[in-house]
Coordinates of C-alpha atoms and ligand atoms in Angstrom, one line a residue:
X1 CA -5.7 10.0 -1.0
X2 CA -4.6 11.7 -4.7
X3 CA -4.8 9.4 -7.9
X4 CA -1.4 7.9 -8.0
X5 CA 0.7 6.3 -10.7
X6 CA 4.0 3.6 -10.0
X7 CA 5.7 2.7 -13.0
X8 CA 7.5 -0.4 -12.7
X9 CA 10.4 -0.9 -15.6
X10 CA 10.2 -5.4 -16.3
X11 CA 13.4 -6.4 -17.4
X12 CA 13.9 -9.7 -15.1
X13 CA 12.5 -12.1 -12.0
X14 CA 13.7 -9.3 -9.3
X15 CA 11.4 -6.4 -11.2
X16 CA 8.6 -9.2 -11.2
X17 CA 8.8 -9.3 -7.3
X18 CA 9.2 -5.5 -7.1
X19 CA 5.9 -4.9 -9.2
X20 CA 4.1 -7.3 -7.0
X21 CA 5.2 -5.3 -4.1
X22 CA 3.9 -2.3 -5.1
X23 CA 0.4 -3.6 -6.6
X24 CA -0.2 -5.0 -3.1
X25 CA 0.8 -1.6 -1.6
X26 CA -1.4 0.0 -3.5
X27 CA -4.3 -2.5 -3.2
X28 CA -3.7 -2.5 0.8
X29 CA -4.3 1.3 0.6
X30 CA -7.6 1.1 -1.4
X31 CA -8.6 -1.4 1.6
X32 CA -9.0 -4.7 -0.3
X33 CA -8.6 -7.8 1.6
X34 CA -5.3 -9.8 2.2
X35 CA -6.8 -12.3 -0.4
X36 CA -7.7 -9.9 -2.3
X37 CA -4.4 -8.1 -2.4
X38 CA -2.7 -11.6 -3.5
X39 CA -5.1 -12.5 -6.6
X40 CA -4.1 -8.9 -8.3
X41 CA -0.4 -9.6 -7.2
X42 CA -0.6 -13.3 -8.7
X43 CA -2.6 -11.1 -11.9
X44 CA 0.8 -8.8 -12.1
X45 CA 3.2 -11.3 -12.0
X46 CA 1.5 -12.9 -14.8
X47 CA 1.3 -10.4 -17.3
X48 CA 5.4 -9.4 -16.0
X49 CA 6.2 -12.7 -16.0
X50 CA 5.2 -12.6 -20.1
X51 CA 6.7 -9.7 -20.5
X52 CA 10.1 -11.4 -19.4
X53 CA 9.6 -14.5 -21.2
X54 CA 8.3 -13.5 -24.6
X55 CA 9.3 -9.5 -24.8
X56 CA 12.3 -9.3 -22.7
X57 CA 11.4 -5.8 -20.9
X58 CA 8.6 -4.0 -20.5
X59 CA 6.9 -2.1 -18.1
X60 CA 4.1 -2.2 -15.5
X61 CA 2.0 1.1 -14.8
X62 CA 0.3 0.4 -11.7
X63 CA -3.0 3.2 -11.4
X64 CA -4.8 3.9 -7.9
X65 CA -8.1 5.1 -8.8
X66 CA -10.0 7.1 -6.2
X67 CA -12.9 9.0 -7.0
X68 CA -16.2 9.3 -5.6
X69 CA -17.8 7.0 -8.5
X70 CA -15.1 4.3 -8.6
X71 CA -12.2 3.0 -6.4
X72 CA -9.8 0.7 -7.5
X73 CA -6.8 -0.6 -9.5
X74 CA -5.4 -0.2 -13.3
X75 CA -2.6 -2.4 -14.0
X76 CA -1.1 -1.9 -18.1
X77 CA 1.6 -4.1 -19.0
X78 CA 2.9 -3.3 -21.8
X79 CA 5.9 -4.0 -24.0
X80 CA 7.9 -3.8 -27.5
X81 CA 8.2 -7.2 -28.1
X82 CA 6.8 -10.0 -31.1
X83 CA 3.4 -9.6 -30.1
X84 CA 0.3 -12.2 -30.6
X85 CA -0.2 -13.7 -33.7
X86 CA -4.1 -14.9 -32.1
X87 CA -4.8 -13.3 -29.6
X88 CA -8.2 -15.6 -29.4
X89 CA -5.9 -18.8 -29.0
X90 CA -3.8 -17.3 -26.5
X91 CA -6.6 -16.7 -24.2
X92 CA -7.2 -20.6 -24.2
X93 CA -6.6 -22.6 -21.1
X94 CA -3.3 -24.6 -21.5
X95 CA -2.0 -22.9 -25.0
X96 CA 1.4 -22.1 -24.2
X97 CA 4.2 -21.3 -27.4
X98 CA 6.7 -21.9 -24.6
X99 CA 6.0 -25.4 -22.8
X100 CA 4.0 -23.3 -19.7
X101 CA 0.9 -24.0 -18.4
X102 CA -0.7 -21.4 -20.5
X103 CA -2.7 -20.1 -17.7
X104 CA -1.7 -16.7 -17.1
X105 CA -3.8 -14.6 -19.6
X106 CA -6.7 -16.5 -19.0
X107 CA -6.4 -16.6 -15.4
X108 CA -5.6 -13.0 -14.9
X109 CA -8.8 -12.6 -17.0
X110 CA -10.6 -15.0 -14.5
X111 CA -9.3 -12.6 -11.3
X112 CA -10.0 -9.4 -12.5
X113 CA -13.2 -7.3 -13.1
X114 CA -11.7 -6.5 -16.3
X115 CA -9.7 -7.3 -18.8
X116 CA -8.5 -5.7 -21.8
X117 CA -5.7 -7.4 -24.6
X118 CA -4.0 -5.9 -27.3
X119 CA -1.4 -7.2 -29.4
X120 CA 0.0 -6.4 -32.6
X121 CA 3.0 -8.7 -34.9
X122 CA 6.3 -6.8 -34.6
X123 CA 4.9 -4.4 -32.6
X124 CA 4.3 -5.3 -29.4
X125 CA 1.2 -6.4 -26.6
X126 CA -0.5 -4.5 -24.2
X127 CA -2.5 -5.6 -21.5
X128 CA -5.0 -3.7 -19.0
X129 CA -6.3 -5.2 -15.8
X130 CA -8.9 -3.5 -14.0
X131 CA -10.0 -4.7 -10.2
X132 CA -12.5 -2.1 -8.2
X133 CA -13.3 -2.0 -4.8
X134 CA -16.7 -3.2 -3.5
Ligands
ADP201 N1 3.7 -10.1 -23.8 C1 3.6 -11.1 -24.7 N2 4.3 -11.0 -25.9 C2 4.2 -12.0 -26.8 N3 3.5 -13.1 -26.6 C3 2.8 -13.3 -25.5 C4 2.9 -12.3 -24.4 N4 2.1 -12.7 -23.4 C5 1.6 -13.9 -23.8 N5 2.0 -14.3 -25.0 C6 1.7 -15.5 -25.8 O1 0.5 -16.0 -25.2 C7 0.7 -17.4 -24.8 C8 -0.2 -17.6 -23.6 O2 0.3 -16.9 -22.5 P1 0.0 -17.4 -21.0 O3 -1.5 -17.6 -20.8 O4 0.7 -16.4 -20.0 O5 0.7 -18.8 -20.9 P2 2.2 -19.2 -20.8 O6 3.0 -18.0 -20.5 O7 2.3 -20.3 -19.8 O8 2.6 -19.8 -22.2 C9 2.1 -17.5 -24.6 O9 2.6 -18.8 -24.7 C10 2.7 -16.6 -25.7 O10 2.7 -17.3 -26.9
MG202 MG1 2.5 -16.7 -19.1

């Protein structure tokens, strides 16, 4: 199984459903639970989800990683849009700018292994997930 690479362009709901298609693919193939598989998907639909709402498009870059140290899955989400003024008060439970629940960076930070955020004014926000394999 060779180190593969989806890119998923987020402009809307369907691409949402499409890049938690393919994360679950992907996660399938690495082996991880049915559970498992849905917790990274929920993770990904998150991050796209913001990507919709606060950047308009964006992308998803969905990485199997298979070597003989580490197996797993990279999700970057990335975009070109306003980016976080504090990055520190977004990753509070319940701060939403937009009336949500304000739940999805800090609980795709909860369902991960890691969890990476950067985000600059003007410039845009970019996100890295990481979840390995047991
Ligand atoms: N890609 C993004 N670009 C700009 N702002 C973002 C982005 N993702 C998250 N945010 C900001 O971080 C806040 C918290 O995000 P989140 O935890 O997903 O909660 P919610 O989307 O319910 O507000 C958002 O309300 C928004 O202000
Ligand atoms: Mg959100």
């Amino acid at each position: 199984m060779a180190n593969e690479e989806i890119v998923v362009p987020i402009h809307s709901e369907y691409e949402i459903v499409t890049a938690r298609h393919k994360v679950r693919e992907i996660c399938s193939k690495l082996g991880f639970s049915s559970a498992e598989q849905t917790l990274v998907a929920t993770a990904v639909s998150e991050l796209a989800r913001n990507i919709v709402e606060y950047a308009k498009s964006g992308e998803i870059i969905i990485q199997l990683v298979n070597s003989n140290e580490r197996k797993g899955v990279v999700i970057t989400a990335r975009d070109k849009g306003p980016g976080i003024p504090n990055i520190e008060l977004a990753m509070k439970d319940g701060y939403s700018t937009s009336n949500g629940l304000g739940l999805g960076l800090p609980g795709s930070k909860r369902i991960m292994d890691e969890f990476e955020i950067t985000s600059k004014v003007g410039k845009g926000t970019t996100v890295i997930i990481k979840k390995w394999k047991n």
